[in-house]
């Protein structure tokens, strides 16, 4: 029997090898057992899926299991973005959602994630309990199958998002935007919302393709070449791309430059504090830019730091009144929304920022650099052997230098990996992959050259192989 464990954002596997109907039914039964134990079963469960091969069939199989456990099902009438499934939990007062998605993974993958009743990613105590039920299954109760209702939350979700953004500012700006849903579940969301707000929208890759055009539905710089070309050709203000389940955003500026998730989060934080006048803390992961901290401090607010994973960001959004939160991998949400990352909301906020400030994102980032100090971030992945991985992990246990690369060390944290902060404002983080012989090294400093030097110093210190 296959070993199934929940990673950072659910369980994913290769279709027909690991990700089979039998295994999906096992996971659904474990989720059903958790829901009954937690007293949430009577509220029903949202079941949704993305545009991947067989995702709708896997979702139907999961729904059948839940119904046999006596749990009512709200079944999506079509592919849904993950944040829309999360919104539907709140909209229907459901006990949670089962989402069939592998997000930005290659097309041969599918995945299943459980979103609890609070409409954000499941925290480790919940996924551990589901894994307990996977390891030691319990028999379903002797009940009649529960009913299934169709679910079509799109228009309610639209109305909710339009209350969260300054639609009038977007209307006044007459924006030209290219939108690339990357063949994923976000098709028809960001395009339609921007058109409602008066933008001229050019769509790209807005049809279902389970092979994602032969690539990955991952809105990183290297995969947005077509979007960049179309932004320049149409002289658009923005290019906005969504990943496979539309919970992450990629951005191309008017000049064709890629704007990183770190930069988008910083701009959103600044915009909410400066233009909207919001007050409250912000939250970021340990691997995310400290520019957020500087911006928050300028307005008398604090920035919380969490382990990597949006589930921790979501918890702070729910429990600490944070006005926004995000991570360097592209997840973002704000106060008043579900505590789940949402690329559609992030795209609308990016359009609002350009419309309100009347500048390109690059120009705004230059302004932030002048006011708060410039910061450049970069991540490098190092592949090792399993033996080398253990050697480096052993070194990191006692890795606590007084100075590094010519600067004094002012802080060492082990929230998630080993993070070293330097007196000159630079920092680096070393995290081991939980599943592969890989180390991820994040670094941030005032210039690109300083970041490169910091990465090289880390590589030398730990005797890492070439990236």
C-alpha angles and dihedrals in degrees: 000000000000119000109240121193133167115241129191092310111012135298120312131181145158112281114254093006103061103346101069134149090252092055093045088053090050091053092045090052091050090050090048091052090050092049093052092047091049092050093242101110097094091059091065131230133258112230116195141157143197131231097279125125110283092354091129091051092048089050091052090051091051091048092053091054093049091049091051087056088056095255116138114232131215100201121200115243090215143353112318132196113242093245090053090053088051091049090050090060090062093038092055097031086236127171092241144301136265109211122193105208142120092199109207097352122122118284095258089066131083129176146189127218133180119222111195127222093276088067098238134099116299114262120231095261089059096046090046090055091050088050088052089058090047091054094045109024119204125213117260116250120263097253138128115264113273121238126265123219128192116251125210108162099158099106094043088049090050092052090049094050092047088059090055099052135057098250094174092059090052091048093052093051097060090215125197110214135177112210123199116185088179092231089296140126092282092075110131097014112086092029093053095044093050091047089052087055093054100259122142103238128198111193125214128188091357099152130085115267117162088200091055093226091301094300140074125285089234117128098214123135095261092057100046100073094118091047090051092051092049093048090054094043093050093039087232126177092226146007115210124190130186127204124236096286096027097241094117133052136213120196134204117192125221092266093052096259119142112238110210125227088247089058094045092051090050091050093048091049091050093045094051092049099039106034104023095036094226117163130202140083126300129217135212137166123259089257096052130099121282090217084089089060092050093050093047092048091053088062094043095257132125130236117219121211123214137178117273113284131078090241087076092046089050092052091054092047088054100040108030105039094244114179093213141355137186152151137233091250092067109269118135140162138163140214113287094032130089112284091247127102111262124190092186093057090043090054092051091048090051090053090048091052093053091044096047099044096039091221138101117261090249091056091048091050089052088054091051090050091053093048103037104019127267120274129185122196133196138169126208125189119212120199116210139168118266088252092052090048091058092047092053093044088054091051092050093057090072098025102128111132122186089221136009132197091351098310131100117253110237101175141017120191133178100193089128115352120333118310123189121194120197133211091244091062095259123123142176135201128203117199128176118219112247093220108026138046089256134122120203115207119194122189137178131187142146096274139026090244091053090051090050091049091049092052091049092050091052091049092051094045095052095032091236118177120250112285 
